[in-house]
Coordinates of C-alpha atoms in Angstrom, one line a residue:
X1274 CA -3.6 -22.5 8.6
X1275 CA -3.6 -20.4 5.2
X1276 CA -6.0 -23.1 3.5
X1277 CA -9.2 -21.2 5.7
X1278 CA -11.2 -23.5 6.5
X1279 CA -8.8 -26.3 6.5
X1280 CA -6.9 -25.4 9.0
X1281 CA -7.0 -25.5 12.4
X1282 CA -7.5 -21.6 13.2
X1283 CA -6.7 -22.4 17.2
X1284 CA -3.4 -23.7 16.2
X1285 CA -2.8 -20.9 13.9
X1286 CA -2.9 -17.3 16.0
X1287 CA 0.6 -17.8 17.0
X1288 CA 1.8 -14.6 15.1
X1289 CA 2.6 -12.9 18.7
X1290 CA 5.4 -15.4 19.1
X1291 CA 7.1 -14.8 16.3
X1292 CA 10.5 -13.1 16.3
X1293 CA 13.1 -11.7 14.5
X1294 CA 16.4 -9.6 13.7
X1295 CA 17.4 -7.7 10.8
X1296 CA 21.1 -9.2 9.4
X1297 CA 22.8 -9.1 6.8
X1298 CA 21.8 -12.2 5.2
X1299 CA 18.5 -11.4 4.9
X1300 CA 19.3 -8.0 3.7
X1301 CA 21.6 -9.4 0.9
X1302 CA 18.7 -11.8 -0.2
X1303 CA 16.5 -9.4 -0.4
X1304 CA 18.1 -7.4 -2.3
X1305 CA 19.8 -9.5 -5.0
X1306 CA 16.2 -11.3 -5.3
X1307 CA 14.2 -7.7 -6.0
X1308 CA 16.6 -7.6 -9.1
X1309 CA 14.0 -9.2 -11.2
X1310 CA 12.2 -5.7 -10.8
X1311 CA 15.3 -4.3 -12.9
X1312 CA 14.3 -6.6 -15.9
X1313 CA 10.6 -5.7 -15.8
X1314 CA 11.6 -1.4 -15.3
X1315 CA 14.5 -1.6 -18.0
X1316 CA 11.9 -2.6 -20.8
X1317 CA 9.1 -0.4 -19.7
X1318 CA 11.6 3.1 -19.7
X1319 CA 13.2 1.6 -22.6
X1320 CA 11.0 0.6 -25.4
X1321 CA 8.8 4.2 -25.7
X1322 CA 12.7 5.8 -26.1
X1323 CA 13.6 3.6 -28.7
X1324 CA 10.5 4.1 -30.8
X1325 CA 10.5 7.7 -31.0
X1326 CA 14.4 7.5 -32.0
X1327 CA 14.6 8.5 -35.9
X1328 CA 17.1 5.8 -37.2
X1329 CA 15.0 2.8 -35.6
X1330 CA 12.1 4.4 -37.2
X1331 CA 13.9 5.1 -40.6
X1332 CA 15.4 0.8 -40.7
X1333 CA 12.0 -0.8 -39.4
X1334 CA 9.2 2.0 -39.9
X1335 CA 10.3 4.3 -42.3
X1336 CA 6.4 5.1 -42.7
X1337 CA 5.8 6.5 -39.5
X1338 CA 8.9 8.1 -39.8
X1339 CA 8.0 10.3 -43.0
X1340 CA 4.7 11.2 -41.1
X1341 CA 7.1 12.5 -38.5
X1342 CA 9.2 14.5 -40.4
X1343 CA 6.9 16.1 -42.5
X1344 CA 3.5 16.6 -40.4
X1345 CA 0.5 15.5 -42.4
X1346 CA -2.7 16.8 -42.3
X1347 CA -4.1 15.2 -39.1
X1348 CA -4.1 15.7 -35.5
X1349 CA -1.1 15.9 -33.7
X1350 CA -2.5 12.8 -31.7
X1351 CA -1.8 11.1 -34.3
X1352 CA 1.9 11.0 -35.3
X1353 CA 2.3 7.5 -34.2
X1354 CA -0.2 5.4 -34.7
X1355 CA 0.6 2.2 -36.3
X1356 CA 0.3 -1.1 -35.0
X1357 CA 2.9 -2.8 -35.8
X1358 CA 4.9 -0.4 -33.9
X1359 CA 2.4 -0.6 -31.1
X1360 CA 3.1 -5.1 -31.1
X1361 CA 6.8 -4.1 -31.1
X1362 CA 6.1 -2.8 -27.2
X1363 CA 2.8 -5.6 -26.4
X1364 CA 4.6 -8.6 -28.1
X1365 CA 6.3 -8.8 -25.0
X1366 CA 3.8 -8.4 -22.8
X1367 CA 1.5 -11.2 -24.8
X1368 CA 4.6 -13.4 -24.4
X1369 CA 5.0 -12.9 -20.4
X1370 CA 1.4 -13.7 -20.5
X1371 CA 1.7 -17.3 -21.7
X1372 CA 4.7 -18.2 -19.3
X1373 CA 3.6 -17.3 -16.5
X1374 CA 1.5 -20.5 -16.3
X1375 CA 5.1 -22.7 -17.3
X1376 CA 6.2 -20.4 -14.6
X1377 CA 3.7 -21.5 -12.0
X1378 CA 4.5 -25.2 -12.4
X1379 CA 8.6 -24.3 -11.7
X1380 CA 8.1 -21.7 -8.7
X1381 CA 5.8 -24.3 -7.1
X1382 CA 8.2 -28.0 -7.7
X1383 CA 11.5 -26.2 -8.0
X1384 CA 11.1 -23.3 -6.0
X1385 CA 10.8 -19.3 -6.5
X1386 CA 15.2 -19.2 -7.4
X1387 CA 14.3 -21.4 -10.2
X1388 CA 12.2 -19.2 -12.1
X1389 CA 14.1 -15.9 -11.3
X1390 CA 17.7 -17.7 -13.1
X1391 CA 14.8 -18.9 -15.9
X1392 CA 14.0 -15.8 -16.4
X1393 CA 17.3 -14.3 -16.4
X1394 CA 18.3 -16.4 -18.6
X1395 CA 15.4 -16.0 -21.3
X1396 CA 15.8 -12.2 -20.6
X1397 CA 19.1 -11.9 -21.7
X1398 CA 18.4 -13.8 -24.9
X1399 CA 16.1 -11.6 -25.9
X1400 CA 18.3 -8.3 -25.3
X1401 CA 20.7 -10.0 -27.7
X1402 CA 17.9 -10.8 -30.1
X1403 CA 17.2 -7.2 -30.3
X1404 CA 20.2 -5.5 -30.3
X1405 CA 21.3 -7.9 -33.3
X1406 CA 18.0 -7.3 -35.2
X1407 CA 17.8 -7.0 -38.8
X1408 CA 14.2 -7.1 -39.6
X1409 CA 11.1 -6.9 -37.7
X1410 CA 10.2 -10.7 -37.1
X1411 CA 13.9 -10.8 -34.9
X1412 CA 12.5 -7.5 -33.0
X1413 CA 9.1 -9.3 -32.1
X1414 CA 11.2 -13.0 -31.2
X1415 CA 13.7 -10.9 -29.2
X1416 CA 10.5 -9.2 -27.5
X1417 CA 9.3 -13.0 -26.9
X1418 CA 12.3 -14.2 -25.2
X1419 CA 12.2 -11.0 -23.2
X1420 CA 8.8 -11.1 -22.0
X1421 CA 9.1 -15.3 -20.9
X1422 CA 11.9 -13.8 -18.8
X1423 CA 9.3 -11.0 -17.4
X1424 CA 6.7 -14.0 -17.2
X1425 CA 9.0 -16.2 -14.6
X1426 CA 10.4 -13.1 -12.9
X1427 CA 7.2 -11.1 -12.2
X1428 CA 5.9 -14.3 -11.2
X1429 CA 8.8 -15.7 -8.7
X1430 CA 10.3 -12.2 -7.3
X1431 CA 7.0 -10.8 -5.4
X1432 CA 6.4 -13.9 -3.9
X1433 CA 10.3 -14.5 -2.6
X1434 CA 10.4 -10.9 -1.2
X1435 CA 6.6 -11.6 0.7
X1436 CA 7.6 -15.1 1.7
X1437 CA 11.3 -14.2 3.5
X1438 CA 9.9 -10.8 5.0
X1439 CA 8.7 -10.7 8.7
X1440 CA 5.0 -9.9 8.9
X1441 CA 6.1 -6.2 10.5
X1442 CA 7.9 -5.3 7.7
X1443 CA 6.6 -7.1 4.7
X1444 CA 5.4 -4.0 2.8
X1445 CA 8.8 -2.4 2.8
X1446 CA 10.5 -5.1 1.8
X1447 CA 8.0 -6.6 -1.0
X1448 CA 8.1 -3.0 -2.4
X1449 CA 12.6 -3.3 -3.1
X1450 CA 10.9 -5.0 -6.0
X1451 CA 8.7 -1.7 -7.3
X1452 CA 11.8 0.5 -6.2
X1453 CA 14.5 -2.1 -8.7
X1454 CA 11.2 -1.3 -11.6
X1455 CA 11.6 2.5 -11.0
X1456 CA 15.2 2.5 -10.9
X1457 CA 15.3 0.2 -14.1
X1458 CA 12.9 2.7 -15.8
X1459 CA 14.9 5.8 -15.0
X1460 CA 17.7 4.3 -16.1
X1461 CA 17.0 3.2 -19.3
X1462 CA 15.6 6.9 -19.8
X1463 CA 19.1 7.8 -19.2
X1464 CA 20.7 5.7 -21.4
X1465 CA 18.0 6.2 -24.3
X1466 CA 19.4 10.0 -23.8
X1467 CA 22.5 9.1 -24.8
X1468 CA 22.0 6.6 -27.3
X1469 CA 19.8 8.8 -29.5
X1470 CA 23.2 10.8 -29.6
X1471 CA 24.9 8.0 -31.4
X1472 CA 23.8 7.7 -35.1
X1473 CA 22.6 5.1 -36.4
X1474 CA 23.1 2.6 -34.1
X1475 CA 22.4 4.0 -30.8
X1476 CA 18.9 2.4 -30.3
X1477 CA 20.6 -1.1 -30.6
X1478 CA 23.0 0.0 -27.8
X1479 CA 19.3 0.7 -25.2
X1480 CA 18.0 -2.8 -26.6
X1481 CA 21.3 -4.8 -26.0
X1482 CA 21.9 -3.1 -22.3
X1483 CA 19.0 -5.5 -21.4
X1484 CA 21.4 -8.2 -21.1
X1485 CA 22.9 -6.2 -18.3
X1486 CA 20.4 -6.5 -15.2
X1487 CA 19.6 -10.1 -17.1
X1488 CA 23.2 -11.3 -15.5
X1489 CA 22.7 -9.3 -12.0
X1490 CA 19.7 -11.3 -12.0
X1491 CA 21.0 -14.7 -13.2
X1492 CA 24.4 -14.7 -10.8
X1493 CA 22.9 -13.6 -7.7
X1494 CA 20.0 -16.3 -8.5
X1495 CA 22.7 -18.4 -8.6
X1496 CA 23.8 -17.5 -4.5
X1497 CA 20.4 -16.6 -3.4
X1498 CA 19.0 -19.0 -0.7
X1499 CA 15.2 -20.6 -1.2
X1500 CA 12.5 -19.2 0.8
X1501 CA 11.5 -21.5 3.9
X1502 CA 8.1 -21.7 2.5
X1503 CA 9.1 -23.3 -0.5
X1504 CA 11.8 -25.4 0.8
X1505 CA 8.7 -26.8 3.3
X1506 CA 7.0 -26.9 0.3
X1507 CA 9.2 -29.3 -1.2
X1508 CA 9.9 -31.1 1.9
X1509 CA 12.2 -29.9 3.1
X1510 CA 12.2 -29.8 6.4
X1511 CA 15.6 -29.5 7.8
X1512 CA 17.0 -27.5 5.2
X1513 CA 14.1 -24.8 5.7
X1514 CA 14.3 -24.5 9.4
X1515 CA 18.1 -23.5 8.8
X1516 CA 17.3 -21.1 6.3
X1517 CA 14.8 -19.3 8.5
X1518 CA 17.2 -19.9 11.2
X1519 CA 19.4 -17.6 9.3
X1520 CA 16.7 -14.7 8.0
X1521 CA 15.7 -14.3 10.8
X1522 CA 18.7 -14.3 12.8
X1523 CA 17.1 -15.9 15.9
X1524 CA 17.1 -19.9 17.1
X1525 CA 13.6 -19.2 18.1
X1526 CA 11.4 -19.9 15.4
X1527 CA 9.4 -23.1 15.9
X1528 CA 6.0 -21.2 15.9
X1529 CA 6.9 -19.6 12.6
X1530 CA 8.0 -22.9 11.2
X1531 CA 5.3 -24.5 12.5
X1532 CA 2.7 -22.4 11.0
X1533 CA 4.9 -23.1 7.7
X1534 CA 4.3 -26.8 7.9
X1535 CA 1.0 -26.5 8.6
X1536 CA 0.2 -24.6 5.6
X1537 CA 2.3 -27.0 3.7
X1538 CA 0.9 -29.5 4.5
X1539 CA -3.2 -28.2 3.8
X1540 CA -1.2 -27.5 0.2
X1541 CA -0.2 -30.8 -0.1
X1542 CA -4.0 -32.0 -0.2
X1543 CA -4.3 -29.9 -2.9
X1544 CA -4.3 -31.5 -6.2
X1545 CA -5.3 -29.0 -8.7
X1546 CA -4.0 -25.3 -7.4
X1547 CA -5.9 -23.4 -10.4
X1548 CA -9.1 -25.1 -9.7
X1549 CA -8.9 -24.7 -6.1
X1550 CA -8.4 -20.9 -6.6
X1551 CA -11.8 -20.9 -8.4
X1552 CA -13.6 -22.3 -4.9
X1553 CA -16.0 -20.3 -3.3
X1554 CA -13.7 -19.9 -0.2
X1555 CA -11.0 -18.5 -2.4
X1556 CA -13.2 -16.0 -4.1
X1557 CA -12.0 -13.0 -2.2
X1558 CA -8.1 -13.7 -3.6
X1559 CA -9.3 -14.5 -7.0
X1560 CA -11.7 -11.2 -7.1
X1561 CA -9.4 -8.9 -5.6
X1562 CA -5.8 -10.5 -5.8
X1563 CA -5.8 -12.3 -8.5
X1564 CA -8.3 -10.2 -11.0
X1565 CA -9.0 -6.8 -9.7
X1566 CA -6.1 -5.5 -8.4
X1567 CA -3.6 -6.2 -11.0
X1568 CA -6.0 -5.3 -14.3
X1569 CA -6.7 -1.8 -11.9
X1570 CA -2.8 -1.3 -11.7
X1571 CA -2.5 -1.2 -15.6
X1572 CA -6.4 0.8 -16.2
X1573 CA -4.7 3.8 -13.8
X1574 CA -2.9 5.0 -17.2
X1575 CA 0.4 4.6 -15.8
X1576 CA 1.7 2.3 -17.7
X1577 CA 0.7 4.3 -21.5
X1578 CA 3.1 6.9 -19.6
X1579 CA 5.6 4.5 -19.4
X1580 CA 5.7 3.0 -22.8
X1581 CA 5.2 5.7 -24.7
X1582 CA 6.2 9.2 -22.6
X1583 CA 9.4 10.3 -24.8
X1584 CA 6.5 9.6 -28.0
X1585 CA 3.8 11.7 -25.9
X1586 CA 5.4 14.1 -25.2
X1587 CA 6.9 14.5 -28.7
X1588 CA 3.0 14.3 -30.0
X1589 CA 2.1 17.3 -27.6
X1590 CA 4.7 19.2 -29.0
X1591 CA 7.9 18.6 -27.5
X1592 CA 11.1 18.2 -29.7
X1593 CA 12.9 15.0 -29.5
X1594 CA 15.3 15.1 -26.8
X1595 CA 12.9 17.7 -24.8
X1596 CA 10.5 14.7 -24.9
X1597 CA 13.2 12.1 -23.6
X1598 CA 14.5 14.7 -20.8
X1599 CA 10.5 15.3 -20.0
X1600 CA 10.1 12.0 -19.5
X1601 CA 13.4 11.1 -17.4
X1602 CA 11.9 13.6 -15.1
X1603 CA 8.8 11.9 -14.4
X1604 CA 10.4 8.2 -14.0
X1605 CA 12.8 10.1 -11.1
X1606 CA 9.6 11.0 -9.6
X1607 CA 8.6 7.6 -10.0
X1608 CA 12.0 6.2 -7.9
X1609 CA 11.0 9.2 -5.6
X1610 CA 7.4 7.8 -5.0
X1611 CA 8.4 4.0 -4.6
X1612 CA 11.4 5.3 -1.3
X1613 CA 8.2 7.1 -0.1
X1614 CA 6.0 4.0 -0.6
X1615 CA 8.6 1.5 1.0
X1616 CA 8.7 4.2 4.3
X1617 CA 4.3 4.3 4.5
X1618 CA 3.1 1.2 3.3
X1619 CA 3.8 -0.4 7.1
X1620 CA 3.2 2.7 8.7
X1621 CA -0.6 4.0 6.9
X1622 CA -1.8 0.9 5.7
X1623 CA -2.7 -0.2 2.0
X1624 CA -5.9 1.3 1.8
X1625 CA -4.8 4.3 2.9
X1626 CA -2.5 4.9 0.5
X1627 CA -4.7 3.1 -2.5
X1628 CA -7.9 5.9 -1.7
X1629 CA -5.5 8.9 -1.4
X1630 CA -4.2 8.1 -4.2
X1631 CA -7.1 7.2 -6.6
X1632 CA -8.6 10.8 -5.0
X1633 CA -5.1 12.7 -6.7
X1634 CA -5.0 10.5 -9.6
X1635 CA -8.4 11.3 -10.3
X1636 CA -7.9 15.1 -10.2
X1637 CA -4.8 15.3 -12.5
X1638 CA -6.1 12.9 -15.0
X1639 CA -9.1 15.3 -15.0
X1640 CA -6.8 18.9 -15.0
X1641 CA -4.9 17.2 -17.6
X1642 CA -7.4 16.0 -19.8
X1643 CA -9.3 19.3 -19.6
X1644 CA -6.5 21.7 -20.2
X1645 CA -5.8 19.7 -23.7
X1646 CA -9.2 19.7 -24.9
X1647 CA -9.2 23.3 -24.2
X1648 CA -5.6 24.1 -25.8
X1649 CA -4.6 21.6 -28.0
X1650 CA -5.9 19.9 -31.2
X1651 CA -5.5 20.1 -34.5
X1652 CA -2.6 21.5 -36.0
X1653 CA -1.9 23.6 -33.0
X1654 CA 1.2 23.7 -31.1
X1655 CA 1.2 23.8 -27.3
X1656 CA 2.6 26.9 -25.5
X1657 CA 5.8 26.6 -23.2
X1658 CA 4.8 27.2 -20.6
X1659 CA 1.7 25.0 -20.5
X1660 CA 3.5 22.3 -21.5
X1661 CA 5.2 22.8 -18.6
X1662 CA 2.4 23.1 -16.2
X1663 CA 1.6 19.7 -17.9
X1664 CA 4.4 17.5 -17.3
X1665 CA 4.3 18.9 -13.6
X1666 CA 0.6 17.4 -13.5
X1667 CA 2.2 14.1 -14.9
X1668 CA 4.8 13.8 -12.7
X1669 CA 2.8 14.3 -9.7
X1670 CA 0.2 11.8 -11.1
X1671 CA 3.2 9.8 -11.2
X1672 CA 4.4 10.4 -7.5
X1673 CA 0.5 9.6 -6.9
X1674 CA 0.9 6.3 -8.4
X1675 CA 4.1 5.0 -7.3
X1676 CA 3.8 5.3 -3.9
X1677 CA -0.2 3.7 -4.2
X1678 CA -1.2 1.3 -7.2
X1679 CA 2.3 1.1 -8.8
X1680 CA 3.5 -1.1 -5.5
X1681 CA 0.4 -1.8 -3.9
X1682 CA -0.8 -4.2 -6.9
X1683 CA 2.1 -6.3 -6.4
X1684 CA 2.2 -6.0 -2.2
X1685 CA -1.3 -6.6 -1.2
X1686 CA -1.7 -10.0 -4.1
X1687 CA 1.6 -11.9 -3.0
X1688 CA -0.1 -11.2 0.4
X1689 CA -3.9 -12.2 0.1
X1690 CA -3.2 -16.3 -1.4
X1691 CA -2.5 -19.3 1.1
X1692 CA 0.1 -21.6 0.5
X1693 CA -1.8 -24.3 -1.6
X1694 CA -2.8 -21.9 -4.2
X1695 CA -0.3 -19.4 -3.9
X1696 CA 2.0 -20.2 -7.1
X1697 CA -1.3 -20.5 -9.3
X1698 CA -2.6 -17.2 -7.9
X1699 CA 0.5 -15.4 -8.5
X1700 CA 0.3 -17.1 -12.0
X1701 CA -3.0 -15.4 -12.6
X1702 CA -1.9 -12.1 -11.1
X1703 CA 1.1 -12.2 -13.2
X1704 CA -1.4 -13.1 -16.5
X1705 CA -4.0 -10.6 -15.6
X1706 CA -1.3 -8.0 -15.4
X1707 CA 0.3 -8.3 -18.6
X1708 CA -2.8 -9.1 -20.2
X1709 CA -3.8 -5.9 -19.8
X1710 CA -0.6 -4.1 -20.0
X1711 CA -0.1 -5.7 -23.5
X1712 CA -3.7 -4.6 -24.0
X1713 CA -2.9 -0.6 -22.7
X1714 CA 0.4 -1.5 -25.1
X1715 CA -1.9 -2.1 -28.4
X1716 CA -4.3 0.3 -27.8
X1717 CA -2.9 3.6 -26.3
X1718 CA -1.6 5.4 -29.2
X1719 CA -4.5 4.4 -31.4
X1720 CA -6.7 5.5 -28.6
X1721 CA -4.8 8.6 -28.2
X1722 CA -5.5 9.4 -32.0
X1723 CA -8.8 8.7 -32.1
X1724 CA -9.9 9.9 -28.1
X1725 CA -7.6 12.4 -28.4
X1726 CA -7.8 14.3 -24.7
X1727 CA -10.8 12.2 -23.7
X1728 CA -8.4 9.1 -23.3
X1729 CA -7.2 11.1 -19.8
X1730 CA -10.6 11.4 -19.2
X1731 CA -11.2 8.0 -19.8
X1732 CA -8.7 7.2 -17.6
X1733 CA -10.1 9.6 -14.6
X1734 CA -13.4 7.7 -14.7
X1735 CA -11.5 4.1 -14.1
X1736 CA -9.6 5.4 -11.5
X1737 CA -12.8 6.6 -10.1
X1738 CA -13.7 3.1 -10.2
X1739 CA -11.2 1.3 -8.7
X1740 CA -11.0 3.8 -5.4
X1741 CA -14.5 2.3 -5.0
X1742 CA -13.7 -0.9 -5.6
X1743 CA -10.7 -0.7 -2.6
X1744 CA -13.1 1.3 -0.3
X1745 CA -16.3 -1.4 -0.4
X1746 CA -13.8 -5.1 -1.0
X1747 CA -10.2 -4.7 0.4
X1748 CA -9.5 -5.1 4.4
X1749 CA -7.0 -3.8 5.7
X1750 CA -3.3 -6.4 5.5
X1751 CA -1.0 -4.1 7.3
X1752 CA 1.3 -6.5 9.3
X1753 CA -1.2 -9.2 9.4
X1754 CA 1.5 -12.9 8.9
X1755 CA 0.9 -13.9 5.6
X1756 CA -0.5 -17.4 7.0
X1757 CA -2.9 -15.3 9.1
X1758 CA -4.7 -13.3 5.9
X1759 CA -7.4 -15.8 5.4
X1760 CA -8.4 -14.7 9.1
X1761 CA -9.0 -11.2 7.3
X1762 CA -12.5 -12.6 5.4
X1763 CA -14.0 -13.7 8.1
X1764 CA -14.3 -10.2 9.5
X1765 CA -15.6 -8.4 6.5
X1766 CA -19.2 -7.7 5.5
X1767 CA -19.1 -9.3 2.2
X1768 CA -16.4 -11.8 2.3
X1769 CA -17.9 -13.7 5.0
X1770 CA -20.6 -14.9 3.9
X1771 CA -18.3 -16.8 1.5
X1772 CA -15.9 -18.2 3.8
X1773 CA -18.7 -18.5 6.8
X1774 CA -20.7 -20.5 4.1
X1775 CA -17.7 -23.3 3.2
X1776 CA -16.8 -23.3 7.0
X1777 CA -20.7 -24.5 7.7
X1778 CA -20.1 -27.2 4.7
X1779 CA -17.1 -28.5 5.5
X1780 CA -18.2 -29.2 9.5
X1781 CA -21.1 -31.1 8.3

């Protein structure tokens, strides 16, 4: 079953019998539970707006906003860089960090609704923390309470959205979560466009808004059914096989089920989940599920976009609101991307679209990185109308990434983990992800000041990295029943001689 080598692999190629409908009940869990993706995209397009808006600069960094406003002698790189401001954006991020491991401990005994209303709740605490802030330490505890709330949600929603999608159609429907993140980005671009309108309170108006996808989130937790794996999980048994009576909108499903007990019960042998993910016949998750793919998501560069576009752009020349509309445009691409992703993920594969992608990627980081050295430095302005050609670069880097590592590196880890470490892998994919997006968080603009154009190059050579890392380590998971994975190893030149190795030991 998903334990490997535990599991009686006979029993377990039953995928063929599987079967299912599409109804509305599983469409209306599926969608209220990708909500959490809202919480996660509304902070990321909202926090870069707010600090480049003048009145939150002139009440908490009145500094950075004189350096603004009256241009000092240094590179334009540098208009921003302060970190203080920068641990306004990664506070969070450190925060989501910590809970995901309180998180892992409810999604596994209380099941994966538990942690999405958790994180609701702490979410909307935090949007009120903010938007009543009077001094910096309430702007950092606000960013605390919202990053636990990004902690249990990143942590829960993935694996709800894997865990009630058929095997056929997993990728599209794990990836509702990546399209609620774009949609949550884009629209907190909007709003930051409007609220920089309203003097001098608008930028409390774009924090407070927070609380608004926090209550979607919290009140269709509320209604939202537990998946069949977990209810098994907790023993369940009756209560499950209903459920999956229901998603799948078909009596028969005893060979699902019974794969589901099986793996439930090779987790129930299972005392210590983290440790377990460290064995040698879990090394292929923990390399590439729970370590590389979620620290490559954040090295792409993508995520320094989102933080901190509306302030890029501003940086590169851009006037305020040009910078905010510049960077509304390339979070629509970003929507656009994810509705392109959901479409090819089943139909190319997720290597496919992870080597395409890192082969773009590279090239625009490259163009990108190039064209500044060549035009742009100090105390010059940027023309028009390459400024232009260079948010066009960016927003297809964008439409690169969002239909590739943006959804991909939460897909393919909610797939690779069997049942007894599932809930502590996803822990550490959650942790290794906002580790490092706290760490992109701290360091971009000081980077960006001191790198200057290389950081894009800096960029281009990670991404060169990571395409290799996919090409030589990641099989292929396309439509492969999540129970079934573990098969995946056995077949690959490198991970076999892991698993073939624990197989030998545990016959003996």
């Amino acid at each position: 079953m998903a334990g490997g080598a535990l599991a009686d692999e006979g029993a377990l190629k039953r995928a063929h019998l599987y079967e299912h409908r599409i109804t509305s009940y599983f469409i209306f869990a599926c969608i209220v539970g990708s909500m959490g993706g809202s919480l996660f995209g509304y902070d990321l397009g909202v926090s870069g707006g707010v600090t480049s808006m003048d009145d939150f600069l002139k009440e908490f960094f009145p500094a950075i906003y004189k350096r603004k406003q009256m241009h000092l002698n240094e590179t334009d790189y540098c208009k921003y860089d302060n970190q203080i401001l920068t641990l306004f954006t990664s506070s969070l991020y450190f925060a989501g960090l910590i809970s995901t491991f309180g998180a892992s401990y409810v999604t596994r005994i209380y099941g994966r609704r538990g942690s999405i209303l958790v994180g609701s709740v702490s979410f909307f605490l935090g949007g009120v923390i903010n938007a009543a802030a009077k001094n910096i330490l309430m702007l950092i505890l606000g960013r605390i309470f919202l990053g636990i709330g990004i902690g249990f949600g990143n942590q829960a929603v993935p694996l709800y959205l894997s865990e009630m999608a058929p095997a056929k159609i997993r990728g599209t429907v794990n990836q509702l979560f990546q399209l609620t993140t774009c949609i949550g980005i884009l629209v907190a671009n909007l709003i930051n466009y409007k609220t920089e309108q309203i003097h001098p309170w608008g930028w409390r108006l774009s924090l407070g808004l927070a609380t608004v996808p926090a209550l979607l989130m919290f009140f269709g937790g509320l209604v939202l059914p537990e998946t069949p794996n977990s209810l098994v999980e907790q023993g369940k048994l009756e209560k499950a096989k209903a459920v999956l009576i229901k998603v799948r909108g078909t009596n028969n499903i005893e060979a699902e089920f019974q794969d589901l007990v099986e793996a439930s019960e090779a987790a129930r042998a299972v005392k210590n989940p983290f440790r377990n993910l460290l064995a040698r016949r879990n090394r292929p998750q923990l390399v590439i599920g729970a370590i590389g793919l979620p620290a490559f998501q954040q090295l792409t560069g993508m995520n320094s976009f989102l933080f901190y576009a509306p302030v890029m752009f501003q940086s590169l020349g851009f006037g305020g609101s040009a910078s905010l509309i510049s960077s509304t445009i390339t979070n629509a691409a970003l929507v656009v991307a994810a509705i392109i992703s959901m479409y090819s993920a089943d139909k190319f594969g997720r290597r496919f679209l992870l080597l395409e992608a890192s082969v773009e990627m590279f090239c625009y980081m490259v163009v990108v990185g190039v064209t500044l050295a060549l035009k742009f430095g100090e105390g010059k302005e940027l023309p028009k109308s390459l400024g232009l050609i260079l948010v066009v670069l960016i927003c297809l880097f964008v439409l690169a990434y969002g239909r590739s590592w943006g959804p991909m590196g939460w897909l393919v880890p909610s797939e690779l983990f069997p049942l007894e470490t599932r809930s502590a892998g996803q822990s550490v994919v959650v942790c290794v992800n906002l580790f490092f997006t706290a760490l992109i968080a701290q360091c971009f603009l000081v980077s960006l000041c001191h790198l200057k154009y290389g950081i894009f190059l800096l960029f281009a050579g990670l991404i060169f990295g990571m395409g290799s890392f996919v090409y030589f380590l990641l099989p292929e998971t396309k439509q492969v029943p999540i129970e079934e994975i573990y098969l995946l190893w056995r077949q690959h030149w490198l991970w076999k001689k892991y698993v073939e190795d624990c197989d030998e030991n545990s016959n003996r």
